[in-house]
XYZ file of C-alpha atoms in Angstrom:
451
model
C -35.665 1.141 17.049
C -32.378 3.057 16.833
C -29.580 1.330 14.916
C -26.530 3.519 15.564
C -25.431 6.042 18.160
C -23.033 8.884 17.329
C -21.608 11.576 19.590
C -21.446 15.221 18.593
C -17.994 16.816 18.367
C -18.565 18.753 21.608
C -19.187 15.431 23.404
C -15.875 13.826 22.398
C -13.542 12.870 25.262
C -10.777 15.391 25.977
C -8.687 12.990 28.081
C -7.420 9.440 27.738
C -7.866 6.961 30.600
C -4.747 5.491 32.249
C -5.929 2.328 33.991
C -2.509 1.779 35.601
C -3.332 4.487 38.150
C -6.445 2.617 39.361
C -5.169 -0.968 39.321
C -4.996 -2.661 42.724
C -2.014 -4.724 41.622
C 0.229 -2.537 39.489
C 2.045 -4.150 36.569
C 5.536 -5.353 37.373
C 8.206 -2.946 36.071
C 9.677 -3.037 32.600
C 13.349 -3.995 32.874
C 16.315 -2.471 31.091
C 17.651 -5.293 28.878
C 21.268 -4.351 29.660
C 21.068 -3.881 33.437
C 17.941 -5.920 34.301
C 16.877 -2.973 36.478
C 13.498 -1.168 36.240
C 13.245 1.142 33.264
C 13.134 4.897 33.767
C 11.763 7.357 31.215
C 15.352 8.407 30.526
C 16.208 4.803 29.590
C 13.534 4.969 26.903
C 14.376 8.400 25.435
C 16.969 7.128 22.944
C 14.259 5.083 21.187
C 10.871 6.630 22.034
C 9.740 10.248 22.083
C 9.920 11.622 25.606
C 6.198 12.180 26.176
C 5.324 8.611 25.178
C 8.057 7.321 27.503
C 6.566 9.301 30.389
C 3.065 8.053 29.608
C 4.353 4.480 29.428
C 5.583 4.493 33.030
C 2.903 6.727 34.572
C 1.277 4.880 37.484
C -0.183 7.980 39.168
C -2.404 9.935 36.780
C -5.674 8.267 35.803
C -6.477 10.914 33.200
C -4.095 12.277 30.557
C -5.085 15.387 28.605
C -5.408 14.931 24.850
C -3.470 17.772 23.157
C -5.748 20.232 21.389
C -4.147 19.583 17.989
C -4.748 15.839 18.438
C -8.364 16.540 19.436
C -8.804 18.528 16.238
C -7.403 15.639 14.176
C -9.725 13.215 15.979
C -12.671 15.354 14.886
C -11.905 14.420 11.271
C -13.498 11.023 11.957
C -14.602 10.659 15.558
C -16.883 9.684 17.086
C -17.139 6.328 15.394
C -20.607 4.762 15.534
C -21.844 2.391 18.176
C -24.152 0.015 16.287
C -26.836 -2.397 17.462
C -26.386 -5.590 15.443
C -30.081 -6.388 15.019
C -29.576 -8.476 11.881
C -26.857 -10.572 13.501
C -29.053 -11.111 16.553
C -31.886 -12.289 14.309
C -29.636 -14.672 12.369
C -28.401 -16.206 15.617
C -31.937 -16.283 17.097
C -30.461 -15.092 20.387
C -32.063 -13.057 23.167
C -28.725 -11.260 23.637
C -28.397 -7.619 22.638
C -25.257 -7.281 20.510
C -23.516 -3.960 19.937
C -20.308 -3.204 18.078
C -18.073 -0.147 18.088
C -17.353 0.470 14.423
C -13.683 1.467 14.261
C -13.670 0.418 10.603
C -15.137 3.886 9.989
C -11.742 5.422 10.866
C -9.518 6.731 8.051
C -7.578 3.797 6.564
C -10.134 1.365 7.955
C -8.923 0.515 11.453
C -8.473 1.801 14.997
C -4.706 2.217 14.610
C -4.905 5.889 13.614
C -6.022 6.717 17.190
C -2.447 6.250 18.439
C -0.543 7.109 15.247
C -1.762 10.712 15.412
C -0.607 11.465 18.992
C 2.689 9.595 18.589
C 3.593 11.583 15.480
C 2.348 14.794 17.110
C 4.638 14.291 20.111
C 7.574 13.406 17.856
C 7.031 16.584 15.828
C 6.757 18.714 18.980
C 10.085 17.357 20.213
C 11.884 18.103 16.950
C 12.051 14.583 15.540
C 12.265 14.385 11.744
C 12.059 10.610 11.125
C 9.918 7.829 12.559
C 10.157 4.101 12.071
C 7.913 1.209 12.988
C 6.839 -2.358 12.321
C 3.520 -3.621 11.003
C 1.945 -7.043 10.744
C -1.111 -7.044 8.505
C -0.416 -3.424 7.592
C -3.121 -1.471 9.422
C -0.624 0.156 11.782
C 1.874 0.820 9.003
C -0.801 2.597 6.991
C -1.898 4.679 9.975
C 1.647 5.645 10.914
C 2.500 6.521 7.297
C -0.522 8.818 7.078
C 0.071 10.443 10.477
C 3.740 11.007 9.649
C 2.763 12.726 6.419
C 0.314 15.136 8.052
C 2.955 16.160 10.621
C 5.760 16.423 8.058
C 7.804 13.425 9.224
C 9.649 10.837 7.149
C 8.438 7.285 7.860
C 10.110 3.894 7.385
C 7.996 0.778 7.919
C 9.099 -2.851 8.282
C 6.187 -5.059 7.251
C 6.116 -8.757 8.106
C 7.237 -10.516 4.959
C 4.462 -13.104 4.718
C 1.703 -10.512 5.163
C 3.413 -8.220 2.667
C 2.741 -10.981 0.139
C -0.749 -11.752 1.466
C -1.857 -8.095 1.569
C 0.044 -6.166 -1.123
C -2.442 -3.294 -1.262
C -1.527 -2.197 2.254
C 2.104 -1.802 1.211
C 0.944 0.277 -1.751
C -1.094 2.529 0.547
C 1.871 3.031 2.868
C 3.952 4.142 -0.090
C 1.062 6.343 -1.265
C 1.409 8.265 2.001
C 5.150 8.583 1.427
C 6.579 5.823 3.625
C 9.505 3.597 2.762
C 8.326 -0.021 3.142
C 10.625 -3.031 3.641
C 9.656 -6.681 4.076
C 10.872 -8.192 7.361
C 13.119 -9.999 8.000
C 15.370 -8.130 5.576
C 19.042 -7.775 4.817
C 19.004 -4.065 5.721
C 19.662 -4.556 9.455
C 21.915 -6.755 11.566
C 18.853 -8.275 13.272
C 17.305 -9.160 9.906
C 20.544 -10.645 8.571
C 20.946 -12.822 11.672
C 17.365 -14.101 11.413
C 17.708 -14.915 7.712
C 21.091 -16.565 8.258
C 19.486 -18.947 10.743
C 16.350 -19.463 8.628
C 16.418 -18.164 5.028
C 12.711 -18.969 4.594
C 11.596 -17.210 7.804
C 8.107 -15.757 7.072
C 8.577 -12.935 9.549
C 6.564 -11.914 12.581
C 5.874 -8.750 14.519
C 8.819 -9.723 16.721
C 11.226 -9.709 13.775
C 9.865 -6.451 12.364
C 10.091 -4.716 15.762
C 13.768 -5.699 16.008
C 14.536 -4.171 12.630
C 12.589 -0.980 13.272
C 14.293 -0.405 16.632
C 17.713 -1.006 15.098
C 16.971 1.560 12.382
C 15.776 4.086 14.980
C 18.952 3.640 17.022
C 21.216 4.071 14.004
C 19.407 6.972 12.270
C 19.957 10.566 13.446
C 16.872 12.353 14.812
C 14.707 9.248 14.426
C 12.267 7.750 16.934
C 10.594 4.363 17.072
C 6.799 4.242 17.186
C 4.720 1.248 18.164
C 1.230 0.142 17.167
C 0.353 -2.118 20.087
C 1.680 -3.938 23.197
C 3.038 -0.978 25.190
C 0.839 0.870 27.664
C 1.023 4.337 26.087
C -0.399 2.904 22.852
C -3.368 1.370 24.635
C -3.786 4.622 26.578
C -4.424 6.459 23.292
C -6.873 3.753 22.216
C -9.083 4.295 25.282
C -10.791 6.959 23.171
C -12.747 3.946 21.823
C -14.137 2.788 25.150
C -14.678 6.284 26.497
C -16.892 7.065 23.513
C -18.619 3.693 23.824
C -19.489 4.442 27.461
C -21.410 7.556 26.449
C -22.997 5.783 23.486
C -24.139 2.812 25.557
C -25.773 5.325 27.897
C -27.554 6.815 24.863
C -28.781 3.306 24.045
C -30.017 2.857 27.610
C -27.898 -0.232 28.248
C -24.633 -1.294 29.890
C -22.481 -4.188 28.672
C -22.425 -7.488 30.537
C -19.620 -8.660 28.232
C -16.927 -6.664 26.406
C -14.914 -8.392 23.662
C -11.990 -7.474 21.431
C -9.599 -9.393 19.236
C -6.132 -9.720 20.730
C -2.676 -9.442 19.225
C -0.698 -7.159 21.515
C -3.731 -5.616 23.197
C -4.297 -2.095 21.868
C -7.852 -2.402 20.515
C -8.929 -4.804 23.261
C -7.570 -2.559 26.003
C -8.899 0.474 24.180
C -12.498 -0.656 24.408
C -12.274 -2.549 27.703
C -10.224 -0.375 30.094
C -12.793 2.447 30.443
C -15.431 -0.149 31.396
C -12.963 -2.083 33.556
C -12.491 0.979 35.765
C -16.099 0.573 36.928
C -15.329 -3.026 37.902
C -12.282 -1.817 39.858
C -13.770 1.289 41.475
C -17.485 0.499 41.724
C -17.720 -3.280 41.883
C -19.466 -3.802 38.558
C -19.190 -7.333 37.155
C -18.729 -6.894 33.407
C -16.891 -9.832 31.801
C -13.943 -9.032 29.518
C -12.915 -11.493 26.798
C -9.782 -11.237 24.658
C -10.145 -13.293 21.465
C -6.812 -14.548 20.148
C -5.956 -16.985 17.342
C -5.655 -20.640 18.310
C -2.353 -20.687 16.413
C -0.850 -17.989 18.686
C -2.456 -18.624 22.099
C -0.276 -16.715 24.566
C -3.190 -15.832 26.862
C -4.700 -19.304 27.041
C -1.601 -21.506 26.723
C 1.402 -19.234 27.187
C 3.350 -18.568 30.390
C 3.638 -15.421 32.473
C 7.168 -14.107 32.824
C 9.663 -11.565 31.608
C 10.329 -11.664 27.888
C 11.510 -9.420 25.093
C 8.946 -7.728 22.880
C 11.014 -8.509 19.783
C 12.987 -11.423 18.408
C 16.476 -9.899 18.614
C 16.139 -8.746 22.230
C 16.347 -4.984 21.708
C 13.193 -4.031 23.640
C 12.783 -3.729 27.397
C 11.995 -6.964 29.183
C 8.222 -7.026 29.615
C 6.281 -8.905 32.324
C 3.665 -10.596 30.183
C 1.978 -13.736 28.996
C 4.190 -15.011 26.198
C 4.985 -17.921 23.929
C 8.651 -16.879 23.774
C 10.163 -14.061 21.735
C 11.532 -16.480 19.126
C 8.141 -18.166 18.642
C 7.256 -18.466 14.949
C 3.510 -17.927 14.454
C 1.679 -19.819 11.735
C 0.891 -17.958 8.511
C -2.702 -17.118 9.398
C -4.364 -14.216 7.592
C -4.970 -12.241 10.793
C -1.475 -10.808 10.520
C -2.034 -8.261 13.278
C -2.569 -11.085 15.800
C 0.611 -13.013 14.941
C 2.539 -11.825 17.994
C 4.179 -13.881 20.711
C 3.380 -11.700 23.734
C 0.669 -9.636 25.421
C 0.697 -6.100 26.778
C 1.792 -5.819 30.407
C -1.453 -4.252 31.693
C -3.707 -6.875 30.119
C -1.303 -9.571 31.313
C -1.546 -8.336 34.905
C -5.343 -8.089 34.750
C -5.571 -11.623 33.349
C -3.158 -12.808 36.040
C -5.542 -11.225 38.566
C -8.484 -13.036 36.886
C -10.221 -9.780 35.967
C -10.157 -10.651 32.248
C -9.677 -13.845 30.314
C -8.699 -15.038 26.872
C -10.301 -17.430 24.416
C -8.593 -18.933 21.391
C -10.382 -19.017 18.052
C -9.432 -21.355 15.164
C -8.918 -19.618 11.821
C -11.872 -21.293 10.105
C -14.263 -20.413 12.933
C -13.131 -16.794 12.763
C -13.808 -16.547 9.016
C -17.163 -18.322 9.390
C -18.165 -15.650 11.917
C -16.823 -12.892 9.670
C -18.869 -14.160 6.738
C -22.015 -14.268 8.881
C -21.370 -10.697 10.034
C -20.792 -9.493 6.464
C -24.005 -11.143 5.245
C -26.107 -9.728 8.089
C -24.622 -6.341 9.007
C -23.144 -5.545 5.582
C -19.569 -4.852 6.713
C -16.732 -7.141 5.656
C -14.570 -7.395 8.786
C -10.789 -7.578 8.926
C -9.513 -11.106 9.666
C -8.345 -9.829 13.056
C -11.814 -8.508 13.905
C -13.347 -11.831 12.867
C -11.923 -13.288 16.083
C -13.889 -10.796 18.185
C -17.031 -11.536 16.178
C -16.528 -15.288 16.677
C -16.205 -14.790 20.432
C -19.372 -12.643 20.422
C -21.207 -15.365 18.472
C -20.132 -17.922 21.081
C -21.509 -15.755 23.885
C -24.738 -15.044 21.993
C -25.255 -18.774 21.476
C -24.762 -19.347 25.207
C -27.526 -16.804 25.794
C -29.744 -18.698 23.363
C -29.203 -21.888 25.361
C -29.727 -20.248 28.757
C -32.423 -17.736 27.755
C -30.413 -14.863 29.278
C -30.705 -11.434 27.671
C -27.130 -10.306 28.139
C -25.708 -7.164 26.549
C -22.632 -7.958 24.457
C -20.295 -5.241 23.179
C -17.404 -5.985 20.827
C -14.923 -3.821 18.999
C -14.980 -4.054 15.216
C -11.352 -2.955 14.989
C -11.229 -2.719 11.197
C -12.757 -3.656 7.851
C -11.445 -6.323 5.481
C -11.786 -4.623 2.110
C -8.024 -4.938 1.556
C -8.070 -8.558 2.732
C -9.953 -10.028 -0.217
C -7.325 -12.739 -0.988
C -8.014 -14.098 2.508
C -11.733 -14.327 1.858
C -11.077 -15.785 -1.578
C -9.112 -18.606 0.036
C -11.904 -19.183 2.549
C -14.612 -19.244 -0.121
C -12.498 -21.585 -2.251
C -12.035 -24.000 0.646
C -8.270 -23.472 0.685
C -8.019 -21.901 4.129
C -6.835 -24.159 6.937
C -6.676 -24.285 10.705
C -3.355 -24.422 12.517
C -2.798 -26.243 15.771
C 0.024 -26.175 18.300
C 1.130 -29.146 20.348
C 2.128 -28.771 23.988
C 5.630 -29.730 22.899
C 5.725 -26.813 20.445
C 4.790 -24.352 23.164
C 7.188 -25.798 25.715
C 10.040 -25.667 23.196
C 9.740 -21.879 22.925
C 8.654 -20.900 26.446
C 11.453 -22.816 28.145
C 13.900 -20.403 26.523
C 12.549 -17.289 28.281
C 15.220 -14.859 29.549
C 16.398 -15.496 33.083
C 15.645 -12.524 35.346
């Protein structure tokens, strides 16, 4: 009875998978915010490194070579284990077979390093000296800070202000790796000043932090903006997760009926799901794909599809996506990485085409599932990952009711060892659910940019 499945270094993928090349309905184009015309790579060069800009808009090449130096860095920690969750299955008394891809085994405890390494590598190759970014709960900020250090780059990170208070250790780790860390919104940028002028108590969101990071990139010589989620090139790098999982599921002698990931902007969900989705597209397989988002930020289940900015100030390209509106203020849930108003354009198109779907998970249900996972499988999950676990528990319970022996695969995107204040609040009974009225959602979505 094998518990975990690990690939040898020689078996690691040497290419990322670009699902845009295989999609029947391609995503609608990103629009230049100034001209409202489709973005070109050259439009993106002032902010992003050139290779990432090319990858972002690549609709032709299904496979992108992983640079050899990036492959060598991946070998420091990849492959991550695929694990059969026998103890969780037993606790749920379900006939389902539950597997999880353990990205918490990555350096710094989450999947984010998978894209931080190539982004910093490309920046270094192109002569960039400084990188800047945003971070919600801090996983991406930590990964970017570390990757910048190993490639000799200076990093500046804007961390969402409320999560900077909720998760102070992540800020400390970013500074340990040499990054400058600023709470967002701040008074260091015009975008931050405008936000605080309108709302001095604004808790911050990924949208506010993105605005500040982009503004810093545009005003700092030889500096590029890097992103931890949402855009397609980020999810491209994360397909290393699903490509490994494919081989590992074959080692286990099974194939997933259901693939699940938590959902903020879409990087870890797309990372595990896109390699399996290609078999649905090209071979007619019928795997179900479930994106688990917080009930307090339900863009996939209650948002609208349209063009919107990826940040609050309107600096980013206009993205065709499911959104709650770029000035939506998410509730102060502890899954800081999921407090984002919009969804990546590829996932949005696939959901629009009914090839994937979202579910919303209340905060208390997510922590209840996380506690069950910790007490059975021994890993304390990140609050973000708790949403994926909760969705997997729902599906396993459906199997218990129906008697079906489905194979469920979810991505454990990170551990929660730096999230102990969150668990303390849950154990003390101080954690609460947040709900949104239809009026709240309408108030923000009716202000979408006119295109």
